[in-house]
Coordinates of C-alpha atoms and ligand atoms in Angstrom, one line a residue:
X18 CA 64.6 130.5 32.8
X19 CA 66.3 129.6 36.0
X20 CA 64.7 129.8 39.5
X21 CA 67.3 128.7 42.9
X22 CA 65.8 128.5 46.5
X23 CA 68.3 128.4 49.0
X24 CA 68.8 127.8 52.5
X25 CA 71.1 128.3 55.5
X26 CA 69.0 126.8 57.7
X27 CA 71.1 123.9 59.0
X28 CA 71.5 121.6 58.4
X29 CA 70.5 123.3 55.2
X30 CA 70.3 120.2 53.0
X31 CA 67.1 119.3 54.9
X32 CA 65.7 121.8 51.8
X33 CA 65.4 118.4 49.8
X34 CA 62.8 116.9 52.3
X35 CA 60.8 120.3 52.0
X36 CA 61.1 119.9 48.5
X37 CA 60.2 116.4 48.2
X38 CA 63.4 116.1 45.7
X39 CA 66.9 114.5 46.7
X40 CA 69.6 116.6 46.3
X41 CA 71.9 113.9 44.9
X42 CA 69.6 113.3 42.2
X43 CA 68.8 115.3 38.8
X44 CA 65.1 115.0 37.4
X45 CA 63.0 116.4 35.0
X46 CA 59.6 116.6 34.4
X47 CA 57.7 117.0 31.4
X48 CA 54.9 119.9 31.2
X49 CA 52.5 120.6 28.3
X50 CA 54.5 123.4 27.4
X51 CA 58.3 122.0 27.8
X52 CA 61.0 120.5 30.4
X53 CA 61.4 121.3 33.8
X54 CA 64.3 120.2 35.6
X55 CA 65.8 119.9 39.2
X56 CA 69.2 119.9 40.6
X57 CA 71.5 121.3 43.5
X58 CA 74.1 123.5 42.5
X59 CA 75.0 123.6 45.7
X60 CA 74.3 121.4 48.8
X61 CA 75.7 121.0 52.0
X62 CA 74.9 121.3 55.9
X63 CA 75.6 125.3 56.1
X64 CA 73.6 126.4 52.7
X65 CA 71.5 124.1 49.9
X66 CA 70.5 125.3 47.0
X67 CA 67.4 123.8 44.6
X68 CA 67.1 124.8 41.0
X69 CA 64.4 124.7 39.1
X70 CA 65.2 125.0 35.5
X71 CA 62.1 125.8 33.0
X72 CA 62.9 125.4 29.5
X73 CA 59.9 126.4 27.6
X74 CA 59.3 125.2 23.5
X75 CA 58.0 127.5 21.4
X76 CA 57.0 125.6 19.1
X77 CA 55.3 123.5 21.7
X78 CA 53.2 126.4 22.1
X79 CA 52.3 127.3 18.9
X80 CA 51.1 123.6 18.3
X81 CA 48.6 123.7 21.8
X82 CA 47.4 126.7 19.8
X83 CA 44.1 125.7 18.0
X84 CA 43.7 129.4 16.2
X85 CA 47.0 130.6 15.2
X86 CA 47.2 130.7 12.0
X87 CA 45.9 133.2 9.4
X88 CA 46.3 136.8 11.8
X89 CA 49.8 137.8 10.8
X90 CA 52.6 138.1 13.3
X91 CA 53.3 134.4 13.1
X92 CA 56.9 135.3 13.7
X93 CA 56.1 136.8 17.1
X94 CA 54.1 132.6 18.2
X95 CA 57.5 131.8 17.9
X96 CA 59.9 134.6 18.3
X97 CA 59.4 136.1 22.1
X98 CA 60.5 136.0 25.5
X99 CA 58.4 133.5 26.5
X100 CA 61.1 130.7 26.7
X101 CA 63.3 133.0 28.7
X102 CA 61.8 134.8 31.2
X103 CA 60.0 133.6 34.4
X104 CA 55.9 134.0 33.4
X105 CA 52.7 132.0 34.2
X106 CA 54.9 128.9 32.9
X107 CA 57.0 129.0 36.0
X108 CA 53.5 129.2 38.8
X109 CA 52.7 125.9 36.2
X110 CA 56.1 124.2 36.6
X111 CA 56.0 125.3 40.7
X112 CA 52.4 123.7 41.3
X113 CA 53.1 120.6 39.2
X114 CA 57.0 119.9 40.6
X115 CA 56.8 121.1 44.3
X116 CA 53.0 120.6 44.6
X117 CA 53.1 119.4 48.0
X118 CA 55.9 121.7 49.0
X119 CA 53.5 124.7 47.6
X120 CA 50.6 123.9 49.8
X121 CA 53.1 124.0 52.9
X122 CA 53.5 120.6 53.4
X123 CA 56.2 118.0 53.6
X124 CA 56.4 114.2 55.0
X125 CA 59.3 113.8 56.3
X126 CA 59.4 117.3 57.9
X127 CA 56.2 118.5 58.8
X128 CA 57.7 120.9 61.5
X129 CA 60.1 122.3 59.1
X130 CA 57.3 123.2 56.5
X131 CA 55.1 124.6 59.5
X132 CA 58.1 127.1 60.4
X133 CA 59.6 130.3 58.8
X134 CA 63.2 129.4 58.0
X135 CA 65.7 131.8 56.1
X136 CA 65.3 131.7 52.2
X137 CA 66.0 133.4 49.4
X138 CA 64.6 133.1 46.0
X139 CA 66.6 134.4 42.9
X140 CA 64.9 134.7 39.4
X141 CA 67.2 135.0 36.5
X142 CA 64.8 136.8 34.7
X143 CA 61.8 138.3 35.5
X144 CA 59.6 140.7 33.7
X145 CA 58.1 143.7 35.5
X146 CA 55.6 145.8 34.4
X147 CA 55.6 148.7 36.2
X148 CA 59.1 148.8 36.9
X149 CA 61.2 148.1 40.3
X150 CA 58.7 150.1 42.5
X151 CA 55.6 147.8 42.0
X152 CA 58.3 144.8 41.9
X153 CA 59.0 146.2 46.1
X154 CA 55.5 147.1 46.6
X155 CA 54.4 143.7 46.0
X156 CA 57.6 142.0 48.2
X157 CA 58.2 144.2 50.5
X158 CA 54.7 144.3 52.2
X159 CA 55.3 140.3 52.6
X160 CA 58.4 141.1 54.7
X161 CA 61.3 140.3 52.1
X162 CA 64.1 142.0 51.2
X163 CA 64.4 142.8 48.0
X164 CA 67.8 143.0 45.5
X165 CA 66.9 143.9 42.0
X166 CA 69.2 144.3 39.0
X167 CA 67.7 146.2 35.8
X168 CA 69.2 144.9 32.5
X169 CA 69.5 147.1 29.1
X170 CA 67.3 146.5 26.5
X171 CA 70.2 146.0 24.5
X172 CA 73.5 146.4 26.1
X173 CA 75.3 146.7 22.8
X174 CA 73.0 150.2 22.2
X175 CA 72.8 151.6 25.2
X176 CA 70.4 154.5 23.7
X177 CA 67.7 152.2 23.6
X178 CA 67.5 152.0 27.4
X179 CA 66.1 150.1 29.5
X180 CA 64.5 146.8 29.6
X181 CA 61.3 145.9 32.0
X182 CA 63.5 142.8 32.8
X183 CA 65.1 142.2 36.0
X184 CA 67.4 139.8 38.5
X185 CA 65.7 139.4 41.6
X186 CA 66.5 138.0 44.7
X187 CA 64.1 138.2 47.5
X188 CA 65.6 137.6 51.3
X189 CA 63.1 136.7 53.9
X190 CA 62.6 134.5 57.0
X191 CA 59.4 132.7 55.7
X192 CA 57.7 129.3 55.4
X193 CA 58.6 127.6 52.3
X194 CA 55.1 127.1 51.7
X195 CA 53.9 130.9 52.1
X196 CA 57.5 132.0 49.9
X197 CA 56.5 129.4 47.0
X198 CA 52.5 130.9 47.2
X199 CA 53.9 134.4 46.9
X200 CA 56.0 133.1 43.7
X201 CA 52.8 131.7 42.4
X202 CA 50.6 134.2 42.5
X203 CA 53.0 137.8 41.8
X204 CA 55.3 136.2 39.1
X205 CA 52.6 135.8 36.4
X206 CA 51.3 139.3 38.4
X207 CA 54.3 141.4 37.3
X208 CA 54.4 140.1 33.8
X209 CA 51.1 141.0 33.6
X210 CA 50.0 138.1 31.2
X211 CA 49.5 134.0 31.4
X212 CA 49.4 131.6 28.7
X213 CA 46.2 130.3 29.3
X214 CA 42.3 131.2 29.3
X215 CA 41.4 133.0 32.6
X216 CA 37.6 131.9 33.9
X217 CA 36.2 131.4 37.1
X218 CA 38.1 128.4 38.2
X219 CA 41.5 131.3 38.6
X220 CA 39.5 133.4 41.5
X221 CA 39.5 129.8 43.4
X222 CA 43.5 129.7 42.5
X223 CA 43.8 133.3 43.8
X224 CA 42.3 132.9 46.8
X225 CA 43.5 129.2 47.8
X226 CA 46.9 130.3 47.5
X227 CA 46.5 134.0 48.3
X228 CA 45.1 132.8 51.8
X229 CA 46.4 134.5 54.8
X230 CA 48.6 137.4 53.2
X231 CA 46.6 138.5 50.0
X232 CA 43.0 140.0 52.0
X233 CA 46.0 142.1 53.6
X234 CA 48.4 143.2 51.2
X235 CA 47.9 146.5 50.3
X236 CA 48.3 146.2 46.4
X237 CA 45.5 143.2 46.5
X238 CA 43.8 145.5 44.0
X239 CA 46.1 145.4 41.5
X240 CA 47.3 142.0 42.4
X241 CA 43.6 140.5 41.5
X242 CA 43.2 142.5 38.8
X243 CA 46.5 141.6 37.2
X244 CA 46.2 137.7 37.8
X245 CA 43.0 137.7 36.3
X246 CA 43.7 138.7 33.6
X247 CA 42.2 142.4 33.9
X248 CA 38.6 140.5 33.7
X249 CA 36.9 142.9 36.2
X250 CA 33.9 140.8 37.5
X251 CA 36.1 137.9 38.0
X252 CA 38.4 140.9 40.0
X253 CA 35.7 142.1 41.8
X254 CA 34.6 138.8 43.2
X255 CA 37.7 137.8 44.5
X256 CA 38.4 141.3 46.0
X257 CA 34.7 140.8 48.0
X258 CA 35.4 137.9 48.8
X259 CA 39.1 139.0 50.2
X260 CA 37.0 141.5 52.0
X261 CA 34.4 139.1 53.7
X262 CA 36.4 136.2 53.8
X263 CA 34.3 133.9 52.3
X264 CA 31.8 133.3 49.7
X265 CA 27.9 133.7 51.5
X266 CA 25.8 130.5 52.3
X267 CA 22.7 131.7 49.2
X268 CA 19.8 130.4 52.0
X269 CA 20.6 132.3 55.2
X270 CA 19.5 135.8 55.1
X271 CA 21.9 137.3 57.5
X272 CA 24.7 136.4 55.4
X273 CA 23.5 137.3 52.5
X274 CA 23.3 141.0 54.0
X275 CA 26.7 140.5 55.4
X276 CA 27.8 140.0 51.8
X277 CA 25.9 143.1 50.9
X278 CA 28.0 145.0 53.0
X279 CA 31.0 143.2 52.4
X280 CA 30.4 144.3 48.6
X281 CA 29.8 148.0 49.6
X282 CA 32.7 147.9 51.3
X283 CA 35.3 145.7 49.8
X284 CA 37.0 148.4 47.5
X285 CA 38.8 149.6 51.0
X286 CA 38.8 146.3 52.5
X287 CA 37.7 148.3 55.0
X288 CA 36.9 144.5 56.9
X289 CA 41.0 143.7 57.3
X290 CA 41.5 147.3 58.1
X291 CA 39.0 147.4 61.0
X292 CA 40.5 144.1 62.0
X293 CA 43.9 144.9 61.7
X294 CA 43.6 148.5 63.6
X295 CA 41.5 146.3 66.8
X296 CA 44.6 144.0 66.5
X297 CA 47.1 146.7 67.2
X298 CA 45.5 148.3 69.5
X299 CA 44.9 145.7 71.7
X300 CA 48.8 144.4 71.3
X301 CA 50.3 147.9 72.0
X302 CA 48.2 147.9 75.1
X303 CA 49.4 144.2 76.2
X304 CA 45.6 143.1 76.6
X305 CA 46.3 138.8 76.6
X306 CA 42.7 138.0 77.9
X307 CA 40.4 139.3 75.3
X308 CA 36.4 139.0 74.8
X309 CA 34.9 139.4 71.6
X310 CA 30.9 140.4 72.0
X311 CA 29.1 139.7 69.4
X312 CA 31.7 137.9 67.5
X313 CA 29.6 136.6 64.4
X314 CA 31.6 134.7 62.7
X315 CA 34.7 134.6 64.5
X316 CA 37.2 136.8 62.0
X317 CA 38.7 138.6 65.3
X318 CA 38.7 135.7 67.1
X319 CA 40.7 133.7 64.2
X320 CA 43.4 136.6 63.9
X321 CA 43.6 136.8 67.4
X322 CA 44.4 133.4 67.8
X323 CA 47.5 133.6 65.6
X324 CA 49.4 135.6 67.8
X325 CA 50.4 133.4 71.1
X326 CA 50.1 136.9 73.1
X327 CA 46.4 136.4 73.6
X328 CA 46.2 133.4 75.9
X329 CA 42.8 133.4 76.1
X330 CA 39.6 134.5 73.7
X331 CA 36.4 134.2 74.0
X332 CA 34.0 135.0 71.6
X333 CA 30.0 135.4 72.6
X334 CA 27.4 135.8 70.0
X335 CA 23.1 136.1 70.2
X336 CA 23.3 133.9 67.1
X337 CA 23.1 130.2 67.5
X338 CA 23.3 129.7 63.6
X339 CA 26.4 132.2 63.4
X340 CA 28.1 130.8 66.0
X341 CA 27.9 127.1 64.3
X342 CA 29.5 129.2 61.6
X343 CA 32.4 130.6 63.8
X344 CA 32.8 126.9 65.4
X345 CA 33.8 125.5 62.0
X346 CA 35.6 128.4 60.6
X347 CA 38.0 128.2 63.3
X348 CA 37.9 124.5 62.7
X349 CA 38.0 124.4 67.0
X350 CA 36.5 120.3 66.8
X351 CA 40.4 119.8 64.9
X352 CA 42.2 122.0 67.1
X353 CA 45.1 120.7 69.0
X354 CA 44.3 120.7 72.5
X355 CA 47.1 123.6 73.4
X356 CA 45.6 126.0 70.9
X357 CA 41.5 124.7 71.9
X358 CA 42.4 125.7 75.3
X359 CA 43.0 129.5 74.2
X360 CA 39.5 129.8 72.5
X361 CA 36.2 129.7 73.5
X362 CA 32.6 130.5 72.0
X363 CA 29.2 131.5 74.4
X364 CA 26.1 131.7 73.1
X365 CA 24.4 135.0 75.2
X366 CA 22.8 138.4 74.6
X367 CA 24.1 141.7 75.5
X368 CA 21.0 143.0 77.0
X369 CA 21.3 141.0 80.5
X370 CA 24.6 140.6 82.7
X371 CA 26.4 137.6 82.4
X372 CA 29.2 136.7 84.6
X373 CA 31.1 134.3 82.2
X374 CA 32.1 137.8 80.4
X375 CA 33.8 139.7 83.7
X376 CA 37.8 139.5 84.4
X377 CA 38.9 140.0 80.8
X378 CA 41.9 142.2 80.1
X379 CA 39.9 143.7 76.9
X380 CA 36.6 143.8 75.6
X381 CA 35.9 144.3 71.8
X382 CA 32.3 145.0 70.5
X383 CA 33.1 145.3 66.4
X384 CA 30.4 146.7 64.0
X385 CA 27.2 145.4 66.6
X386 CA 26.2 148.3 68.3
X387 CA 24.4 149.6 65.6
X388 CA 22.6 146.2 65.4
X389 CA 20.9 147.2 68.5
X390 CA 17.6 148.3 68.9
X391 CA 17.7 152.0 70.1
X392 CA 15.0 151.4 73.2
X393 CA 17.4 148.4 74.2
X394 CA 20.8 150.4 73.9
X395 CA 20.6 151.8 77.7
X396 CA 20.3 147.8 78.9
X397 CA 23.8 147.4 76.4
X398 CA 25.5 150.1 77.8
X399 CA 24.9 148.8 81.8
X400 CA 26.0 145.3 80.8
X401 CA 29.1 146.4 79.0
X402 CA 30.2 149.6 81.2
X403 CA 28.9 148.6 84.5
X404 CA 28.7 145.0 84.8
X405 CA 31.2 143.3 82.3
X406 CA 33.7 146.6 82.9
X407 CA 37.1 145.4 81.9
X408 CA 40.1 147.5 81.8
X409 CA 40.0 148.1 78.0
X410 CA 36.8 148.9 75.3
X411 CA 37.4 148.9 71.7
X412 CA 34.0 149.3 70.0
X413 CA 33.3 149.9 66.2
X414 CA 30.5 151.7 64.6
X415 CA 30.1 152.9 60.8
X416 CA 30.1 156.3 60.4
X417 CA 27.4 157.8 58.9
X418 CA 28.9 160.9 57.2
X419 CA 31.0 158.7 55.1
X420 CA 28.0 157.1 52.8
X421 CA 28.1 159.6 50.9
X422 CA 31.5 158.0 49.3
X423 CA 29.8 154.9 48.5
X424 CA 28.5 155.9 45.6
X425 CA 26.5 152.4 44.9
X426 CA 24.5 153.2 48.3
X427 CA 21.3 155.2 47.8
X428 CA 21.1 158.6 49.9
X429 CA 20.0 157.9 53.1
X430 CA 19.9 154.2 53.8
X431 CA 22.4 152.4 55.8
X432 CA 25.1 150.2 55.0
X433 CA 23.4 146.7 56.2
X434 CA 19.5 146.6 56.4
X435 CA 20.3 145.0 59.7
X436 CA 21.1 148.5 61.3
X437 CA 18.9 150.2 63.5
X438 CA 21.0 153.3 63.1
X439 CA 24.3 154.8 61.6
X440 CA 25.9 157.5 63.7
X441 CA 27.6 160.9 62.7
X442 CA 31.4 161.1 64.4
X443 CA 29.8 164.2 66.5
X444 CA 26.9 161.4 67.3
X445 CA 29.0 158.7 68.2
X446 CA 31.6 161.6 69.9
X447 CA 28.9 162.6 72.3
X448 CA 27.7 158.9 73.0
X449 CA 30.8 157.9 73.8
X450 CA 31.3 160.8 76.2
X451 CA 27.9 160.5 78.1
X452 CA 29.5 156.6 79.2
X453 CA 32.7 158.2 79.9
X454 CA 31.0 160.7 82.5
X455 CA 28.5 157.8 83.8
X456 CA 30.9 155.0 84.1
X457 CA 34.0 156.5 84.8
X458 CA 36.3 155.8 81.3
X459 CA 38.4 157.5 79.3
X460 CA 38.2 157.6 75.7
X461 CA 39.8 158.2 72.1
X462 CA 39.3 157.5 68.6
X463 CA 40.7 156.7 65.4
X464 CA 39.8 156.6 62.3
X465 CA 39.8 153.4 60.1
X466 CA 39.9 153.3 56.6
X467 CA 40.6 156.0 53.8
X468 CA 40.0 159.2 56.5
X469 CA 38.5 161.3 53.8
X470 CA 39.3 165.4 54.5
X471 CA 35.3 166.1 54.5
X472 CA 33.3 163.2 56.1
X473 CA 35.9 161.1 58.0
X474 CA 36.8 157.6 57.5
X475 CA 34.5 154.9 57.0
X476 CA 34.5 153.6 60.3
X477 CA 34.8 154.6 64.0
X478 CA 36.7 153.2 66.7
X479 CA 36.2 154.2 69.9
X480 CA 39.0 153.0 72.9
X481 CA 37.9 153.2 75.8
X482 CA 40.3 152.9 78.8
X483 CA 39.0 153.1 82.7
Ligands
LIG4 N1 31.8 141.4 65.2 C1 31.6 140.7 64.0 C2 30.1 140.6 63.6 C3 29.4 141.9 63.4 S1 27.7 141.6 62.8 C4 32.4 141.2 62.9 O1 32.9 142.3 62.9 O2 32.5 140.5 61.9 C5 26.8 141.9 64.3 C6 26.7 140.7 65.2 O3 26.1 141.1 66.4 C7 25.9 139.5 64.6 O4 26.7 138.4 64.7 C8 24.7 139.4 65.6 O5 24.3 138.1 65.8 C9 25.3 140.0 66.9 N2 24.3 140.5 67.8 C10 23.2 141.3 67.5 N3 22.5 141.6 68.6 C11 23.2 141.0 69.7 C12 22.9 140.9 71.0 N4 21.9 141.5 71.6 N5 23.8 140.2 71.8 C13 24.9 139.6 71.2 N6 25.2 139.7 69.9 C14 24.3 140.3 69.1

């Protein structure tokens, strides 16, 4: 089984430093389950390439095998395509050989590793169940091109057909680190099978080298279900956690509800979808100064801050305890100072003006209105039309209509026992109209998540525009 990386960065044979291995020397390594072995075909300024070389024993595998006698196809322990195709062996033989590289790091380039540079991965042979079109679905979303070469099940019987094994190559400007995650994770993902027990421990590999591309992929589903092993609590803990980003603190209340209604809602992700839909509103309208009111614990803020557009963001937040939580999340003590610069947290209450939150380009108000006591909401809508009053609104509510699809939620309670209220779209419609008319805005809305032909989509955004 043959995996080759190349480069064409240049110079290109800088892929040895990313790689921790020198191109002018062969090594090999020795796993539980065989040889690995690295070595440049090819290596010069203009294109590098690294080979990693698996060569898997069957028997090897047969003797780590405590209870594999006695149940008839012994033939198959030793006869299969194990030894030939790339599988959960190869995510072994990537973590253990280019450990460091995997985790997107390198020593002597550190800048190189931080960057997307152009690669290309080919895999002799990899199997795919469910054919070519999950193979792109699980690539393509990840920005690669993909090339991918059937073979025949037997190409001296044509008749048979054909084979779920393929040549791919995958094409994409990409940090080495993030390209040898994607490996990890969607190799043993499309073979739909690893060598090895599956228990709680995997959900911690998922998400540690799923992070920052699997909570928004859109076959994370299938992608946590697959990679572990089709066990579905261990699948449905890493999907809610995907959905509320981390794992809740057992002792703080709040969170614990959070969690609650991260669960409800993690089967549509509906978290990354809100986020993602703020996101893209706010860059098609070129909004670079943003505030985030009541920010919690700082999920906008954090994708906000990855793209350089929004020069400043501000995040403000009733909750001292949450806010602690935001502080370290973003990890702001260990930012550089360029990037500390662009963020900023305030503790303050949306019932009273405040004139640290005036002058921003955008103001975003995400799943907190309904958090509002309904005697306090005319003091909130002063503050936020009137007073604070930048150019652009985006605000968030759940809509009520849709409960009914959440078919773990009891008829008429609300999503969060934190809500005061959850509004209809014709309730929310008409609200959003009386502060057009009063404070002199315009507004729209869109739908965010699955927008179901009956009761709408789960949640509401309103943009309001003055
Ligand atoms: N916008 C975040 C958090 C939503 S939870 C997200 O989408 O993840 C609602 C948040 O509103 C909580 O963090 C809560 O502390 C905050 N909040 C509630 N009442 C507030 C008020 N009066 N002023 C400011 N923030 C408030």
């Amino acid at each position: 089984m043959l995996l080759t990386l190349s480069t064409t960065h240049t110079p290109a044979t800088d892929l040895g430093y990313l790689l921790h291995k020198n191109p002018d020397r062969p090594q090999s390594f020795e796993l539980p389950f065989g040889l690995a072995h690295v070595f440049y075909p090819e290596a010069s300024a203009g294109r590098t390439t690294a080979a990693l070389l698996l060569e898997v024993d069957p028997v090897a595998l047969v003797r780590g095998r405590p209870s594999s006698g006695g149940q008839g196809g012994t033939l198959d322990q030793y006869v299969n395509d194990r030894p030939y195709v790339a599988s959960s062996f190869m995510s072994v033989a990537l973590s253990r050989v280019f450990g460091t590289a995997l985790s997107g790091r390198s020593k002597d380039r550190p800048e190189l590793a931080a960057q997307p540079l152009p690669f290309s991965a080919r895999l002799s042979v990899l199997p795919c169940r469910g054919g070519e079109s999950f193979l792109r679905r699980l690539f393509e979303p990840l920005g690669y091109t993909v090339t991918a070469t059937r073979h025949a099940l037997d190409e001296t019987v044509p008749a048979w057909g054909d084979s779920r094994y393929f040549t791919v190559t995958l094409e994409g400007h990409v940090r080495l680190g993030d390209l040898l995650s994607h490996l990890y994770v969607l190799i043993p993902v499309l073979d739909d099978d690893k060598h090895y027990w599956v228990g709680d421990e995997e959900v911690e590999k998922l998400l540690r080298h799923g992070e920052g591309w699997l909570a928004a992929h859109p076959e994370r589903e299938q992608i946590a279900r697959r990679y572990l092993r089709h066990r579905h609590s261990l699948a449905r803990e890493a999907l809610g956690r995907l959905a509320g980003d981390e794992a809740p603190e057992p002792e703080e209340r709040q969170e614990t509800r959070n969690a609650e209604e991260a669960v409800l809602e993690s089967r549509l992700s509906l978290n990354e979808q809100r986020l993602q839909t703020v996101m893209t509103v706010l860059q098609e309208q070129g909004a670079a100064r943003v505030v985030d009111l009541g920010c919690g614990e700082g999920r906008l803020i954090k994708a906000l801050l990855k793209d350089r557009r929004f020069t400043e963001v501000v995040g403000m937040d009733v909750s001292h305890r949450t806010l602690e939580i935001a502080q370290d999340r973003l990890g702001i003590d260990k930012m550089p100072d360029m990037q500390r610069q662009r963020v900023k947290l305030l503790h303050g209450s949306l019932f009273y003006r405040d004139q640290r939150l005036t002058g921003f380009d955008a103001a975003t108000v995400i799943e907190v209105i309904e958090h509002l006591d309904l005697p306090r909401l005319a003091a909130f809508e002063r503050v936020l039309f009137e007073h604070t009053r930048p150019g652009l609104i985006l605000l968030t509510t759940p809509n009520a209509e849709y409960n009914v699809r959440f078919t773990s939620l009891p008829a008429g309670t609300f999503r969060h026992r934190d809500h005061r209220f959850e509004w209809t779209r014709a309730e929310f419609e008409a609200w959003a109209a009386r502060m057009c008319e009063r404070f002199g805005y315009t507004v729209r809305f869109l739908p965010v998540g699955e927008n179901d032909a009956e009761v709408g989509a789960p949640t509401q955004l309103a943009v309001f525009a003055r």
